[in-house]
PDB file of C-alpha atoms in Angstrom:
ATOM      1  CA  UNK A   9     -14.513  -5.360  -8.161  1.00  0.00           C
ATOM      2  CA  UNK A  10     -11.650  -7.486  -9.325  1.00  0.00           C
ATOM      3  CA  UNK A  11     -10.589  -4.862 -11.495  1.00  0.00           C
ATOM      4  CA  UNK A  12     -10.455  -2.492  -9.114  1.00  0.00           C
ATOM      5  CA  UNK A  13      -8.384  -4.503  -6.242  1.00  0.00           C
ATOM      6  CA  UNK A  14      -5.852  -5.642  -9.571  1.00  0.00           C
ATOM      7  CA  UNK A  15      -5.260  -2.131 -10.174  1.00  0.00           C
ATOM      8  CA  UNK A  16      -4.503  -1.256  -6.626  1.00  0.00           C
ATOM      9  CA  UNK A  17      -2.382  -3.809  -6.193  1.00  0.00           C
ATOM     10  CA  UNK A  18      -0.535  -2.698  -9.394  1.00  0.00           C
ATOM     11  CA  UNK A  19       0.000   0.781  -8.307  1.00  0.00           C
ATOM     12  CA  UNK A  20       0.877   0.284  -4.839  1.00  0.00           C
ATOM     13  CA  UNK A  21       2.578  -2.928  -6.310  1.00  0.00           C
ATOM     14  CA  UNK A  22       2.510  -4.901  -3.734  1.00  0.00           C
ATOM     15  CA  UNK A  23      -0.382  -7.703  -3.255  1.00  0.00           C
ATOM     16  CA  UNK A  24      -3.684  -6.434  -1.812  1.00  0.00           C
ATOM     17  CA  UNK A  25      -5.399  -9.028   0.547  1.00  0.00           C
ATOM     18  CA  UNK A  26      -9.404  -8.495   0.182  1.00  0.00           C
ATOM     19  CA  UNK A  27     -12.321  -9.279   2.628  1.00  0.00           C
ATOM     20  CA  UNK A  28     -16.056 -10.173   1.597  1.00  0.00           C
ATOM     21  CA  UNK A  29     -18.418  -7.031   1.764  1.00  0.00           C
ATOM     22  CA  UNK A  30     -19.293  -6.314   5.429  1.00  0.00           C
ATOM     23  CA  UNK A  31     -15.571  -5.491   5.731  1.00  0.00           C
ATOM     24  CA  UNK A  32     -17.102  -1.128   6.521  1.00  0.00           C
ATOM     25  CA  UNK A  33     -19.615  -2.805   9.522  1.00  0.00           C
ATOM     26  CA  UNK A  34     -16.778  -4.224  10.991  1.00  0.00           C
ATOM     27  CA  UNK A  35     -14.499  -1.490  11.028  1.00  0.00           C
ATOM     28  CA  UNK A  36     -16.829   0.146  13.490  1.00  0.00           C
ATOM     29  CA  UNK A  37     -16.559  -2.636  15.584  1.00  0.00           C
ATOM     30  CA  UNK A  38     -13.212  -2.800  15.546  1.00  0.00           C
ATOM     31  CA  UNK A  39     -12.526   0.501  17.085  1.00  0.00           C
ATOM     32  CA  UNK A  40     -15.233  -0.727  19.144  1.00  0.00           C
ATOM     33  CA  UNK A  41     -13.046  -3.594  20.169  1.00  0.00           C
ATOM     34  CA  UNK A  42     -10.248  -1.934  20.626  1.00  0.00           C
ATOM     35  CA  UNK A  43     -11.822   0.859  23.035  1.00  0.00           C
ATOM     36  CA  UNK A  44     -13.047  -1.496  24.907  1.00  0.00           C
ATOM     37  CA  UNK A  45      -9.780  -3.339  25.729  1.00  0.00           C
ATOM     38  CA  UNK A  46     -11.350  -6.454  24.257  1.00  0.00           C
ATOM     39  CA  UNK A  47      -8.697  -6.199  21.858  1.00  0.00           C
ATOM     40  CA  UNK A  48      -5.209  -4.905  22.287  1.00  0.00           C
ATOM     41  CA  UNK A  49      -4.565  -3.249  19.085  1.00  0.00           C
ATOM     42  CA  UNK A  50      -5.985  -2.629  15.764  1.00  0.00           C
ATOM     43  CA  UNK A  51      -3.830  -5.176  13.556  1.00  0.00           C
ATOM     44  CA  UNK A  52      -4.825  -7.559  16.160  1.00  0.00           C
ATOM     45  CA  UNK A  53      -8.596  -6.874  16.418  1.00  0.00           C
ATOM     46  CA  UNK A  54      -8.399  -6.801  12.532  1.00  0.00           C
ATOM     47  CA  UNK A  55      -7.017 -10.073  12.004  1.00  0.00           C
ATOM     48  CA  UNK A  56      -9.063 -11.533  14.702  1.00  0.00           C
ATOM     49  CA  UNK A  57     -12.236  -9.735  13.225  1.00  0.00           C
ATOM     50  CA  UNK A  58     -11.976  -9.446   9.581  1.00  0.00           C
ATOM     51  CA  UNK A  59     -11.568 -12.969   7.287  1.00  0.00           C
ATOM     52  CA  UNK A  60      -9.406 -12.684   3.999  1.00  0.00           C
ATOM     53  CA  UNK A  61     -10.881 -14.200   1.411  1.00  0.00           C
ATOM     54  CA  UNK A  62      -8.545 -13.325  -1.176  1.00  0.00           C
ATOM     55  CA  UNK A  63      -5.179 -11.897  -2.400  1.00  0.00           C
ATOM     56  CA  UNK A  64      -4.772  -9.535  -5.793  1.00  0.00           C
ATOM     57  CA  UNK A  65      -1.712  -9.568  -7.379  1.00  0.00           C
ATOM     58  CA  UNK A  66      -0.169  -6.818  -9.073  1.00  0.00           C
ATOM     59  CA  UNK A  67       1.044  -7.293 -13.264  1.00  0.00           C
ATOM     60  CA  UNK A  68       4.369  -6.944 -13.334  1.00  0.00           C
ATOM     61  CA  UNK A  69       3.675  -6.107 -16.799  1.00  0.00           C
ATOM     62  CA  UNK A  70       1.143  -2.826 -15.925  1.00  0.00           C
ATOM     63  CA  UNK A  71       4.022  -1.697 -13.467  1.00  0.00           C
ATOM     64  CA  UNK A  72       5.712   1.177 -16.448  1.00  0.00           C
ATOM     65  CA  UNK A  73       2.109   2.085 -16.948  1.00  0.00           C
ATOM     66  CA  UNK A  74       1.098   3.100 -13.795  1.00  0.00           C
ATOM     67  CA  UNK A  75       4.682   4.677 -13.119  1.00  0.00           C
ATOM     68  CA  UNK A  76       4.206   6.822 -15.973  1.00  0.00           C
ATOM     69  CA  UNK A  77       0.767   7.510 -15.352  1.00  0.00           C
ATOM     70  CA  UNK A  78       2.199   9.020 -11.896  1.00  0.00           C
ATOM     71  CA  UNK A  79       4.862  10.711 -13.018  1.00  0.00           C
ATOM     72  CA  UNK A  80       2.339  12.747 -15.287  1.00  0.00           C
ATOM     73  CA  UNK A  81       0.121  13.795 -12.388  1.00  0.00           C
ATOM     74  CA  UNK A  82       3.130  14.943 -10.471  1.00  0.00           C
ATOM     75  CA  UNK A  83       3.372  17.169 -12.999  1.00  0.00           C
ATOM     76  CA  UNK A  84       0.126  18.736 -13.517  1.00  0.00           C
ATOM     77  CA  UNK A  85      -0.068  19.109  -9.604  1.00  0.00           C
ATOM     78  CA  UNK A  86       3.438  21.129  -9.852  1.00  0.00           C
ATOM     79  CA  UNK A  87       2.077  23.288 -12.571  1.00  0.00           C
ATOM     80  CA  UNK A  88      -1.004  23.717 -10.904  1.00  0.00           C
ATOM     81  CA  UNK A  89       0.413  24.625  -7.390  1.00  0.00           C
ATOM     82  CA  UNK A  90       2.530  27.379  -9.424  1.00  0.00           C
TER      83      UNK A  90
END
């Protein structure tokens, strides 16, 4: 969902390029590709294989947010590992 891919980008904040649906059929045939020698690489067979359709963009403004948020669950999984 847009959502989804916003918030992504956000945390990892970075932009997150998208593809249209099929994107989990073609992984398979990527390997397949690549196994094969039909392709040389992964990145390669990836670009060659999968079409972008779209770029999210991280809010600069959601950045604390999700740093905080972070932060937190560091430190539940510290108390928890203790």
């Amino acid at each position: 969902s847009p959502l989804w891919r916003e918030i992504l980008a956000g945390v990892l904040e970075r932009p997150l390029e998208y593809s249209d649906a099929a994107v989990e059929g073609r992984g398979a045939a990527i390997f397949l590709a690549v196994a094969l020698g039909i392709q040389p690489d992964f990145d390669r067979a990836a670009d060659a294989m999968v079409p972008v359709i779209g770029t999210a963009e991280p809010v600069v403004s959601d950045r604390a947010a999700y740093r905080l948020a972070f932060a937190d669950w560091q430190e539940l999984n510290r108390k928890a590992e203790s």
